[in-house]
Amino acid sequence: MSQSFNAFAMAQEQLHAVAALMGLEPDVTTVLEMPKRELTVHFPVRMRDGAIKSFTGYRVHHNLTRGPAKGGIRYHPDTDIDEVRALAFWMTIKCAVVNIPFGGAKGGVVCDPSQLDIGELERLTRRYTSEIAILLGPDKDIPAPDMGTNGQTMAWILDTYSSLKGTTVPAVVTGKPISVGGSEGRVEATGRGVVTITREVLRSLNMQLPESTIAIQGYGNVGSAAAVLFHVSGAKVEAVSDVNGAIYRKGGIDILALQDYVRQHRTVVGFPGADPIPADEVLTMAVDVVVPAALQHVITAENANQIRAKVVVEGANGPTTPDADVILRSNGVTVVPDVLANAGGVTVSYFEWVQGLQSFFWTENEVNNRLEQILIRAYQQVHRAAQHHKVDLRMGAYIVGVGRVADAIRSMGIYP
Ligand code: NAD
C-alpha cells in the first residue's frame, strides 16, 4: 500500500503481458492502453462548520466498445487519477470475462468518508454527481458502490441525476436500495461470487469448500458477505481483519455472532469469540484460502513468499502485484484474479440495470441462480484458456476478457 505504487502501471504491465501471449495486434493494444476519456472535477462542499472546502473527483471511461460504461465510485483519501484509470481498465476486462454488455469505468473522490458526517457526505455526493452528470445516463455510464460508498450514496446519485433530468431514472445507478429499484441479492453479490468461484477452484484442485479453512482481509461489503456465505457453506473462517485490526480462532469464527458484534461496534476488533492477532498476519495464515477483500497492492514481492494458503481469491481489485504473482506461481499457490473472483458484483449490477430498464423485478432466487450460471461458465472458460495456454488463471482470464474486447474493436473498426 505504499504511495509510490502505481496501479495503472501495473494494469498496463498486465495488458502487455497478455498482448504478447495472445499475439494481439499492436493497434488493438494501443486502443486498450489508455482510457477513452477522463473527467477531473474540483468542487466546493459546505462543511458542518459552515466553511467551504474544495474536493477533487474523477470519472474515467476506459473502453466502451462492448456497451455503456460501468464501474463503481470510490471515496478514499489516497485515490488518484492513476488508481481510477487502473480500476476502469479492470472493469473493461471484468465485464468481458463474465460476458455482460458493458464497457469499463470507475470514479473516485479524494476524501476520508469516516471523517465526514452524513450531511457532508450527502452534499459531497450530490455536487460530485452534478459535476460528472454530463457523462452519466442509463445508456451511457452507470455507477455503482465501491470502497467508501454504499446504497445510500447510490440513492443520492439517483435523486440528483433524476432532479437534473426532471424524471426518475432508476437505471442510472446500480447497488441502490431495493426501495428505489435496487435488485434483490445485490448487496451480497460480490461476496457470493467470491464464494462460488472459491468452490469451483477448490473443486479443480480436488478440494471441498465445506472442509476448507479461510482467512479474509477486509470486513466491508465484500469481505463480510463472503464470510457469512463461507460460514453457511460449512467452510471455517478462521481469521478476519478490518482497518482497525485482526482476529483469529482455530476451527472457525462464529461469523453470525461476529455479524451482530460488527453491527454494534463497526469493527471486528474486540469480538469476544476470537483472539486478536497482528493485522498483516491474516494474509500469511496457514489456511487453505486467503481472500484479500480490502485494498490493492497488499500481496507484494515482500510478503509473497510468506503466503501459506493453497489458493488466493482476489475479492479486492488489484491486491497482488505482478512480481508477487510470479513468486506465488513458483510456490504452487493458485491465484484467482479479481476480474473473475469479484465479478459477482457487476454481474448482479447488470441484472439490476436490466430490471430497471424493464421495470420488471426478479426474485432473489432468480438473481442468485442466474449469477451462479454466469460465474460457473466464466470460471470454466477461464480455466480452459489457462490450461490450453499453460498459464495461470490471471492470464487465462485476460485471454478471455481481452480476447472479447479485441473482437469487438476489430468488428467496430477504428473511426474514421
Ligand atoms: P468497503 O469500504 O465496504 O470495505 C473495505 C473493508 O476493508 C473495511 O472493512 C475496511 O475496514 C477494510 N480495510 C481498509 N483498510 C484496511 C487494511 N489496511 N487492512 C485490513 N482491512 C482494511 O469496501 P468493499 O466494497 O468491500 O470493497 C473492498 C474491495 O473489493 C475493493 O478493492 C473494491 O474495489 C473491491 N470490490 C468491491 C465490489 C463491491 O461490490 N462492493 C465489487 C468488486 C470489487
XYZ file of N, CA, C and O in Angstrom, residues 62-240:
716
model
N -12.886 3.688 -19.582
C -11.737 3.039 -20.218
C -12.038 2.624 -21.659
O -11.384 3.081 -22.584
N -13.008 1.736 -21.866
C -13.317 1.297 -23.231
C -14.799 0.967 -23.316
O -15.305 0.209 -22.491
N -15.493 1.543 -24.311
C -16.954 1.396 -24.384
C -17.385 0.600 -25.609
O -18.537 0.658 -26.014
N -16.474 -0.151 -26.188
C -16.813 -0.873 -27.420
C -17.913 -1.904 -27.185
O -18.756 -2.134 -28.050
N -17.935 -2.541 -26.005
C -18.913 -3.617 -25.756
C -20.202 -3.123 -25.094
O -21.110 -3.923 -24.861
N -20.285 -1.815 -24.779
C -21.514 -1.319 -24.165
C -21.254 -0.081 -23.335
O -20.127 0.410 -23.258
N -22.315 0.427 -22.667
C -22.142 1.635 -21.855
C -21.162 1.428 -20.694
O -20.871 0.301 -20.312
N -20.682 2.529 -20.162
C -19.646 2.487 -19.129
C -20.224 2.002 -17.807
O -21.278 2.471 -17.364
N -19.516 1.069 -17.155
C -19.995 0.517 -15.886
C -18.833 0.466 -14.914
O -17.752 -0.039 -15.234
N -19.056 0.964 -13.710
C -17.984 0.878 -12.715
C -18.320 1.670 -11.471
O -19.118 2.608 -11.505
N -17.717 1.269 -10.374
C -18.028 1.855 -9.079
C -17.433 3.233 -8.864
O -16.655 3.736 -9.680
N -17.843 3.822 -7.736
C -17.291 5.107 -7.294
C -16.674 4.885 -5.926
O -17.316 4.338 -5.026
N -15.417 5.303 -5.797
C -14.644 5.081 -4.576
C -14.437 6.391 -3.832
O -14.070 7.390 -4.448
N -14.714 6.385 -2.520
C -14.338 7.530 -1.680
C -13.168 7.074 -0.819
O -13.329 6.225 0.075
N -11.988 7.631 -1.067
C -10.805 7.221 -0.290
C -9.772 8.350 -0.325
O -9.576 8.972 -1.373
N -9.070 8.600 0.805
C -8.110 9.712 0.826
C -6.945 9.536 -0.143
O -6.365 10.537 -0.593
N -6.577 8.298 -0.482
C -5.404 8.076 -1.345
C -5.756 7.876 -2.806
O -4.878 7.580 -3.615
N -7.034 7.974 -3.169
C -7.352 7.701 -4.576
C -6.780 8.818 -5.457
O -6.627 9.964 -5.018
N -6.402 8.446 -6.673
C -5.886 9.443 -7.622
C -6.218 8.982 -9.044
O -6.784 7.906 -9.230
N -5.845 9.793 -10.025
C -6.270 9.504 -11.398
C -5.727 8.157 -11.879
O -6.420 7.414 -12.574
N -4.497 7.806 -11.475
C -3.936 6.541 -11.954
C -4.648 5.339 -11.342
O -4.849 4.325 -12.013
N -5.028 5.461 -10.074
C -5.786 4.360 -9.467
C -7.136 4.202 -10.185
O -7.556 3.082 -10.511
N -7.794 5.311 -10.466
C -9.114 5.246 -11.110
C -8.985 4.700 -12.541
O -9.814 3.915 -13.003
N -7.894 5.100 -13.237
C -7.649 4.553 -14.581
C -7.482 3.032 -14.529
O -8.022 2.298 -15.365
N -6.693 2.559 -13.560
C -6.455 1.114 -13.446
C -7.767 0.390 -13.166
O -8.074 -0.632 -13.787
N -8.544 0.937 -12.240
C -9.806 0.286 -11.877
C -10.769 0.279 -13.068
O -11.505 -0.695 -13.271
N -10.743 1.335 -13.882
C -11.598 1.384 -15.081
C -11.151 0.321 -16.091
O -11.979 -0.367 -16.699
N -9.840 0.174 -16.245
C -9.313 -0.864 -17.144
C -9.771 -2.257 -16.680
O -10.252 -3.073 -17.474
N -9.642 -2.507 -15.370
C -10.043 -3.823 -14.853
C -11.544 -4.049 -15.053
O -11.985 -5.188 -15.248
N -12.344 -2.980 -15.010
C -13.787 -3.141 -15.261
C -14.053 -3.558 -16.711
O -14.946 -4.364 -16.982
N -13.290 -2.982 -17.661
C -13.454 -3.403 -19.064
C -13.222 -4.901 -19.180
O -14.009 -5.635 -19.796
N -12.122 -5.362 -18.555
C -11.767 -6.786 -18.660
C -12.810 -7.637 -17.930
O -13.268 -8.666 -18.433
N -13.185 -7.190 -16.726
C -14.116 -7.966 -15.888
C -15.463 -8.179 -16.601
O -15.990 -9.292 -16.634
N -16.020 -7.100 -17.173
C -17.322 -7.215 -17.855
C -17.206 -8.183 -19.032
O -18.149 -8.920 -19.334
N -16.039 -8.173 -19.689
C -15.848 -9.087 -20.819
C -15.663 -10.521 -20.333
O -16.145 -11.462 -20.974
N -14.980 -10.718 -19.196
C -14.760 -12.081 -18.678
C -16.092 -12.755 -18.373
O -16.295 -13.928 -18.688
N -17.029 -12.012 -17.760
C -18.336 -12.613 -17.469
C -19.324 -12.396 -18.623
O -20.487 -12.789 -18.536
N -18.844 -11.753 -19.683
C -19.606 -11.575 -20.926
C -20.916 -10.829 -20.718
O -21.975 -11.276 -21.161
N -20.846 -9.684 -20.029
C -22.016 -8.814 -19.924
C -21.731 -7.556 -20.747
O -20.575 -7.161 -20.899
N -22.802 -6.927 -21.304
C -22.596 -5.920 -22.359
C -22.286 -4.519 -21.826
O -23.028 -3.572 -22.044
N -21.176 -4.401 -21.152
C -20.738 -3.104 -20.628
C -19.275 -2.865 -20.980
O -18.492 -3.809 -21.133
N -18.932 -1.570 -21.031
C -17.530 -1.169 -21.068
C -17.097 -0.807 -19.650
O -17.903 -0.794 -18.719
N -15.806 -0.516 -19.493
C -15.263 -0.307 -18.149
C -15.163 1.161 -17.768
O -14.763 2.002 -18.571
N -15.530 1.458 -16.514
C -15.423 2.820 -15.991
C -15.088 2.763 -14.509
O -15.185 1.703 -13.886
N -14.691 3.867 -13.949
C -14.538 3.959 -12.492
C -14.569 5.433 -12.118
O -14.245 6.296 -12.927
N -14.948 5.681 -10.869
C -14.942 7.052 -10.370
C -14.329 7.086 -8.989
O -14.207 6.046 -8.325
N -13.937 8.277 -8.572
C -13.389 8.392 -7.225
C -13.451 9.824 -6.740
O -13.423 10.767 -7.546
N -13.574 9.981 -5.434
C -13.456 11.303 -4.813
C -12.394 11.188 -3.721
O -12.415 10.247 -2.917
N -11.452 12.133 -3.722
C -10.391 12.127 -2.721
C -10.981 12.674 -1.422
O -11.192 13.884 -1.276
N -11.291 11.775 -0.503
C -11.872 12.185 0.773
C -11.810 11.010 1.734
O -11.653 9.863 1.299
N -11.923 11.295 3.014
C -11.984 10.222 4.009
C -13.411 10.183 4.542
O -13.780 10.986 5.406
N -14.239 9.247 4.018
C -15.654 9.265 4.398
C -15.875 9.078 5.903
O -16.892 9.533 6.431
N -14.909 8.440 6.590
C -15.096 8.233 8.041
C -15.016 9.557 8.809
O -15.446 9.642 9.956
N -14.459 10.581 8.165
C -14.341 11.888 8.829
C -15.478 12.838 8.450
O -15.506 13.986 8.902
N -16.386 12.390 7.585
C -17.475 13.266 7.129
C -18.779 12.848 7.809
O -19.045 11.649 7.962
N -19.587 13.833 8.210
C -20.885 13.438 8.771
C -21.871 13.206 7.615
O -21.559 13.475 6.444
N -23.055 12.728 7.961
C -23.995 12.291 6.919
C -24.385 13.449 5.992
O -24.501 13.292 4.776
N -24.515 14.649 6.580
C -24.884 15.809 5.764
C -23.758 16.167 4.796
O -24.003 16.482 3.623
N -22.516 16.122 5.286
C -21.374 16.418 4.410
C -21.277 15.389 3.284
O -21.033 15.744 2.122
N -21.489 14.116 3.631
C -21.429 13.056 2.608
C -22.503 13.271 1.551
O -22.249 13.097 0.357
N -23.696 13.668 2.006
C -24.775 13.877 1.040
C -24.452 15.068 0.131
O -24.584 14.965 -1.099
N -23.979 16.175 0.706
C -23.682 17.359 -0.121
C -22.534 17.065 -1.085
O -22.561 17.465 -2.250
N -21.510 16.339 -0.588
C -20.377 15.990 -1.450
C -20.851 15.108 -2.613
O -20.502 15.343 -3.780
N -21.670 14.100 -2.300
C -22.137 13.163 -3.330
C -22.990 13.877 -4.367
O -22.830 13.692 -5.585
N -23.898 14.739 -3.898
C -24.800 15.414 -4.842
C -24.023 16.380 -5.752
O -24.279 16.454 -6.955
N -23.038 17.083 -5.167
C -22.297 18.030 -6.008
C -21.384 17.290 -6.994
O -21.263 17.663 -8.163
N -20.731 16.211 -6.509
C -19.892 15.392 -7.408
C -20.757 14.852 -8.554
O -20.360 14.900 -9.725
N -21.957 14.360 -8.219
C -22.865 13.830 -9.252
C -23.187 14.896 -10.290
O -23.147 14.648 -11.499
N -23.500 16.114 -9.804
C -23.871 17.150 -10.777
C -22.668 17.518 -11.647
O -22.818 17.820 -12.824
N -21.452 17.411 -11.087
C -20.248 17.737 -11.868
C -19.960 16.687 -12.947
O -19.421 17.009 -14.000
N -20.263 15.408 -12.653
C -19.960 14.359 -13.645
C -21.211 13.957 -14.448
O -21.146 13.037 -15.260
N -22.333 14.664 -14.213
C -23.605 14.265 -14.837
C -23.530 14.281 -16.360
O -24.269 13.551 -17.020
N -22.627 15.100 -16.923
C -22.510 15.128 -18.395
C -22.109 13.753 -18.947
O -22.344 13.474 -20.105
N -21.506 12.913 -18.103
C -21.111 11.580 -18.567
C -22.167 10.517 -18.282
O -22.166 9.465 -18.909
N -23.033 10.778 -17.281
C -23.905 9.710 -16.764
C -25.147 9.487 -17.622
O -25.544 10.360 -18.389
N -25.783 8.348 -17.422
C -27.053 8.046 -18.090
C -27.190 6.547 -18.210
O -26.190 5.838 -18.299
N -28.439 6.037 -18.210
C -28.623 4.584 -18.237
C -28.091 3.930 -19.506
O -27.801 2.736 -19.496
N -27.960 4.718 -20.586
C -27.367 4.144 -21.794
C -25.956 4.679 -22.030
O -25.371 4.491 -23.082
N -25.395 5.403 -21.015
C -24.065 5.998 -21.195
C -23.073 5.543 -20.133
O -21.970 5.080 -20.425
N -23.437 5.706 -18.883
C -22.498 5.436 -17.785
C -23.321 5.193 -16.528
O -24.101 6.062 -16.118
N -23.133 4.025 -15.925
C -23.968 3.589 -14.799
C -23.070 3.280 -13.600
O -22.491 2.195 -13.507
N -22.919 4.220 -12.648
C -22.070 3.966 -11.479
C -22.659 2.929 -10.519
O -23.826 2.534 -10.622
N -21.812 2.508 -9.563
C -22.190 1.532 -8.528
C -21.317 1.813 -7.304
O -20.383 2.619 -7.383
N -21.571 1.145 -6.174
C -20.723 1.376 -4.998
C -19.332 0.742 -5.146
O -19.151 -0.224 -5.871
N -18.378 1.316 -4.459
C -17.048 0.718 -4.290
C -16.594 1.108 -2.885
O -17.437 1.489 -2.048
N -15.318 1.052 -2.615
C -14.849 1.358 -1.259
C -15.326 2.731 -0.811
O -15.172 3.719 -1.529
N -15.914 2.780 0.382
C -16.310 4.055 0.975
C -17.666 4.561 0.506
O -18.117 5.616 0.948
N -18.306 3.840 -0.422
C -19.655 4.235 -0.857
C -20.586 3.035 -0.697
O -20.131 1.898 -0.574
N -21.896 3.311 -0.724
C -22.856 2.217 -0.484
C -24.201 2.564 -1.130
O -24.297 3.509 -1.924
N -25.227 1.812 -0.769
C -26.550 2.012 -1.363
C -27.080 3.423 -1.134
O -27.734 4.007 -2.014
N -26.795 3.983 0.049
C -27.249 5.356 0.330
C -26.604 6.344 -0.654
O -27.276 7.245 -1.179
N -25.305 6.154 -0.899
C -24.613 7.031 -1.860
C -25.300 6.934 -3.226
O -25.510 7.951 -3.908
N -25.639 5.689 -3.625
C -26.268 5.496 -4.938
C -27.650 6.167 -4.985
O -28.039 6.719 -6.011
N -28.381 6.115 -3.855
C -29.707 6.757 -3.827
C -29.568 8.268 -4.013
O -30.364 8.898 -4.718
N -28.532 8.884 -3.398
C -28.308 10.332 -3.591
C -27.942 10.641 -5.043
O -28.379 11.643 -5.615
N -27.129 9.761 -5.643
C -26.748 9.976 -7.050
C -27.997 9.883 -7.925
O -28.230 10.733 -8.795
N -28.816 8.857 -7.683
C -30.051 8.675 -8.445
C -30.956 9.897 -8.317
O -31.481 10.414 -9.314
N -31.110 10.401 -7.085
C -32.015 11.535 -6.875
C -31.470 12.806 -7.535
O -32.221 13.569 -8.151
N -30.157 13.009 -7.433
C -29.566 14.211 -8.030
C -29.694 14.160 -9.549
O -30.121 15.127 -10.191
N -29.346 13.019 -10.131
C -29.425 12.867 -11.585
C -30.880 13.024 -12.049
O -31.168 13.718 -13.027
N -31.802 12.395 -11.322
C -33.223 12.460 -11.702
C -33.738 13.900 -11.597
O -34.531 14.344 -12.433
N -33.258 14.650 -10.573
C -33.673 16.053 -10.439
C -33.188 16.865 -11.631
O -33.917 17.706 -12.165
N -31.956 16.594 -12.066
C -31.413 17.325 -13.221
C -32.203 17.003 -14.485
O -32.404 17.851 -15.342
N -32.673 15.751 -14.601
C -33.385 15.305 -15.812
C -34.874 15.625 -15.755
O -35.561 15.575 -16.771
N -35.408 15.843 -14.556
C -36.843 16.105 -14.421
C -37.690 14.848 -14.474
O -38.904 14.906 -14.650
N -37.049 13.712 -14.328
C -37.802 12.444 -14.323
C -36.978 11.392 -13.585
O -35.751 11.468 -13.597
N -37.627 10.437 -12.944
C -36.886 9.427 -12.181
C -36.238 8.426 -13.137
O -36.918 7.870 -13.994
N -34.916 8.238 -12.963
C -34.165 7.381 -13.887
C -33.457 6.275 -13.085
O -32.250 6.320 -12.868
N -34.226 5.251 -12.642
C -33.614 4.246 -11.746
C -32.407 3.539 -12.350
O -31.489 3.171 -11.625
N -32.381 3.351 -13.671
C -31.299 2.553 -14.278
C -29.988 3.327 -14.418
O -29.043 2.823 -15.011
N -29.913 4.543 -13.838
C -28.659 5.307 -13.951
C -27.614 4.851 -12.936
O -26.424 5.144 -13.107
N -28.030 4.169 -11.872
C -27.066 3.602 -10.920
C -27.504 2.194 -10.539
O -28.700 1.856 -10.615
N -26.543 1.395 -10.093
C -26.883 0.087 -9.525
C -26.299 0.026 -8.112
O -25.506 0.879 -7.719
N -26.724 -0.994 -7.377
C -26.306 -1.075 -5.976
C -27.109 -0.123 -5.111
O -26.723 0.218 -4.005
N -28.273 0.318 -5.636
C -29.138 1.239 -4.878
C -30.087 0.432 -3.982
O -30.269 -0.771 -4.203
N -30.713 1.091 -3.001
C -31.634 0.361 -2.118
C -32.815 -0.221 -2.907
O -33.233 0.344 -3.922
N -33.350 -1.336 -2.413
C -34.458 -2.001 -3.100
C -35.668 -1.073 -3.189
O -36.395 -1.077 -4.178
N -35.837 -0.176 -2.194
C -36.981 0.745 -2.190
C -36.978 1.698 -3.384
O -38.018 2.262 -3.719
N -35.833 1.908 -4.025
C -35.797 2.799 -5.198
C -35.343 2.045 -6.450
O -34.756 2.625 -7.367
N -35.619 0.739 -6.491
C -35.357 -0.023 -7.721
C -34.102 -0.871 -7.678
O -33.644 -1.359 -8.718
N -33.520 -1.062 -6.502
C -32.361 -1.960 -6.391
C -32.775 -3.405 -6.600
O -33.962 -3.734 -6.578
N -31.766 -4.244 -6.811
C -32.063 -5.663 -7.050
C -31.908 -6.467 -5.774
O -30.999 -6.220 -4.979
N -32.791 -7.453 -5.633
C -32.562 -8.475 -4.608
C -31.165 -9.053 -4.835
O -30.745 -9.224 -5.993
N -30.453 -9.332 -3.777
C -29.181 -10.048 -3.911
C -27.979 -9.195 -4.278
O -26.864 -9.694 -4.345
N -28.187 -7.874 -4.538
C -27.039 -7.078 -4.997
C -26.019 -6.838 -3.884
O -24.807 -6.897 -4.114
N -26.503 -6.605 -2.638
C -25.585 -6.269 -1.549
C -24.588 -7.407 -1.325
O -23.398 -7.177 -1.142
N -25.074 -8.657 -1.404
C -24.191 -9.800 -1.139
C -23.510 -10.301 -2.400
O -22.719 -11.255 -2.327
N -23.832 -9.710 -3.581
C -23.452 -10.357 -4.844
C -21.944 -10.562 -4.992
O -21.503 -11.625 -5.438
N -21.146 -9.564 -4.612
C -19.700 -9.718 -4.808
C -19.170 -10.817 -3.894
O -18.398 -11.686 -4.321
N -19.619 -10.810 -2.636
C -19.202 -11.856 -1.699
C -19.695 -13.224 -2.145
O -18.989 -14.225 -2.052
N -20.930 -13.270 -2.656
C -21.484 -14.548 -3.136
C -20.637 -15.076 -4.292
O -20.318 -16.265 -4.374
N -20.241 -14.157 -5.172
C -19.388 -14.554 -6.300
C -18.040 -15.079 -5.818
O -17.536 -16.081 -6.338
N -17.463 -14.427 -4.807
C -16.184 -14.881 -4.252
C -16.322 -16.327 -3.769
O -15.462 -17.174 -4.020
N -17.435 -16.622 -3.096
C -17.631 -17.960 -2.534
C -17.877 -18.982 -3.658
O -17.314 -20.079 -3.648
N -18.697 -18.607 -4.644
C -18.960 -19.516 -5.776
C -17.660 -19.858 -6.500
O -17.379 -21.027 -6.798
N -16.869 -18.834 -6.782
C -15.621 -19.056 -7.524
C -14.636 -19.859 -6.667
O -13.918 -20.732 -7.179
N -14.617 -19.611 -5.354
C -13.740 -20.397 -4.469
C -14.133 -21.869 -4.532
O -13.279 -22.753 -4.638
N -15.451 -22.128 -4.481
C -15.911 -23.526 -4.547
C -15.443 -24.185 -5.852
O -14.953 -25.310 -5.845
N -15.554 -23.443 -6.960
C -15.170 -24.019 -8.259
C -13.669 -24.275 -8.329
O -13.230 -25.313 -8.822
N -12.865 -23.336 -7.848
C -11.408 -23.524 -7.950
C -10.964 -24.650 -7.024
O -10.089 -25.451 -7.376
N -11.584 -24.760 -5.861
C -11.227 -25.855 -4.956
C -11.568 -27.201 -5.598
O -10.790 -28.151 -5.517
N -12.709 -27.251 -6.281
C -13.083 -28.490 -6.987
C -12.014 -28.873 -8.008
O -11.641 -30.033 -8.120
N -11.530 -27.874 -8.745
C -10.487 -28.164 -9.753
C -9.224 -28.695 -9.088
O -8.436 -29.375 -9.716
N -9.021 -28.332 -7.807
C -7.824 -28.777 -7.080
C -8.125 -30.018 -6.228
O -7.338 -30.367 -5.348
N -9.281 -30.630 -6.482
C -9.713 -31.809 -5.710
C -9.843 -31.517 -4.221
O -9.518 -32.350 -3.385
N -10.309 -30.305 -3.912
C -10.588 -29.948 -2.517
C -12.075 -29.605 -2.419
O -12.740 -29.377 -3.422
N -12.582 -29.572 -1.173
C -14.004 -29.305 -0.967
C -14.181 -28.047 -0.134
O -13.528 -27.903 0.901
N -15.078 -27.169 -0.563
C -15.317 -25.934 0.202
C -15.717 -26.213 1.660
O -15.160 -25.592 2.573
N -16.644 -27.161 1.940
C -17.085 -27.329 3.332
C -15.975 -27.728 4.308
O -16.110 -27.509 5.497
N -14.907 -28.326 3.813
C -13.848 -28.712 4.761
C -12.719 -27.705 4.809
O -11.734 -27.906 5.537
N -12.819 -26.634 4.053
C -11.645 -25.768 3.919
C -11.612 -24.658 4.982
O -12.631 -24.321 5.587
N -10.403 -24.138 5.197
C -10.212 -23.039 6.149
C -9.892 -21.757 5.370
O -9.213 -21.794 4.340
N -10.391 -20.623 5.902
C -10.382 -19.372 5.143
C -9.871 -18.227 6.024
O -10.184 -18.191 7.226
N -9.111 -17.310 5.447
C -8.774 -16.042 6.115
C -9.165 -14.899 5.186
O -8.915 -14.974 3.976
N -9.773 -13.852 5.738
C -10.288 -12.755 4.909
C -9.725 -11.427 5.399
O -9.891 -11.068 6.573
N -9.082 -10.687 4.514
C -8.627 -9.338 4.852
C -9.681 -8.346 4.379
O -9.980 -8.278 3.184
N -10.234 -7.562 5.313
C -11.272 -6.597 4.952
C -12.624 -7.153 5.339
O -12.975 -8.290 4.980
N -13.393 -6.373 6.096
C -14.703 -6.853 6.534
C -15.770 -5.822 6.166
O -16.601 -5.445 6.972
N -15.711 -5.358 4.912
C -16.720 -4.417 4.422
C -17.766 -5.166 3.626
O -18.118 -6.307 3.935
N -18.248 -4.521 2.576
C -19.293 -5.119 1.756
C -18.879 -6.504 1.249
O -19.603 -7.483 1.408
N -17.702 -6.582 0.665
C -17.270 -7.836 0.041
C -16.869 -8.867 1.104
O -17.347 -10.003 1.109
N -15.973 -8.457 2.019
C -15.412 -9.391 2.993
C -16.462 -9.969 3.922
O -16.470 -11.179 4.201
N -17.395 -9.139 4.394
C -18.366 -9.646 5.368
C -19.393 -10.551 4.683
O -19.755 -11.602 5.214
N -19.834 -10.184 3.477
C -20.799 -11.042 2.773
C -20.156 -12.386 2.440
O -20.782 -13.441 2.585
N -18.890 -12.352 2.013
C -18.193 -13.613 1.710
C -18.064 -14.442 2.988
O -18.302 -15.659 2.972
N -17.729 -13.794 4.108
C -17.552 -14.521 5.369
C -18.834 -15.254 5.748
O -18.804 -16.443 6.104
N -19.966 -14.565 5.652
C -21.248 -15.187 6.021
C -21.521 -16.402 5.129
O -21.868 -17.487 5.610
N -21.320 -16.227 3.811
C -21.652 -17.322 2.892
C -20.657 -18.479 2.996
O -21.042 -19.638 2.837
N -19.385 -18.168 3.271
C -18.420 -19.253 3.542
C -18.896 -20.050 4.754
O -18.920 -21.281 4.742
N -19.241 -19.312 5.811
C -19.679 -19.920 7.070
C -20.910 -20.811 6.833
O -20.951 -21.966 7.264
N -21.876 -20.263 6.095
C -23.111 -21.012 5.826
C -22.823 -22.256 4.972
O -23.481 -23.291 5.111
N -21.787 -22.156 4.115
C -21.431 -23.311 3.268
C -20.659 -24.370 4.036
O -20.267 -25.385 3.451
N -20.330 -24.111 5.286
C -19.620 -25.112 6.088
C -18.118 -24.930 6.108
O -17.403 -25.708 6.743
N -17.611 -23.905 5.404
C -16.171 -23.624 5.481
C -15.879 -22.957 6.829
O -16.790 -22.408 7.468
N -14.604 -23.015 7.244
C -14.234 -22.433 8.541
C -13.467 -21.145 8.314
O -12.328 -21.165 7.843
N -14.113 -20.031 8.657
C -13.437 -18.733 8.520
C -12.639 -18.517 9.806
O -13.195 -18.182 10.851
N -11.337 -18.741 9.724
C -10.509 -18.729 10.943
C -9.981 -17.335 11.299
O -9.672 -17.076 12.459
N -9.820 -16.472 10.292
C -9.276 -15.134 10.582
C -9.939 -14.095 9.706
O -10.222 -14.351 8.535
N -10.225 -12.923 10.294
C -10.714 -11.783 9.506
C -10.064 -10.510 10.046
O -9.623 -10.472 11.201
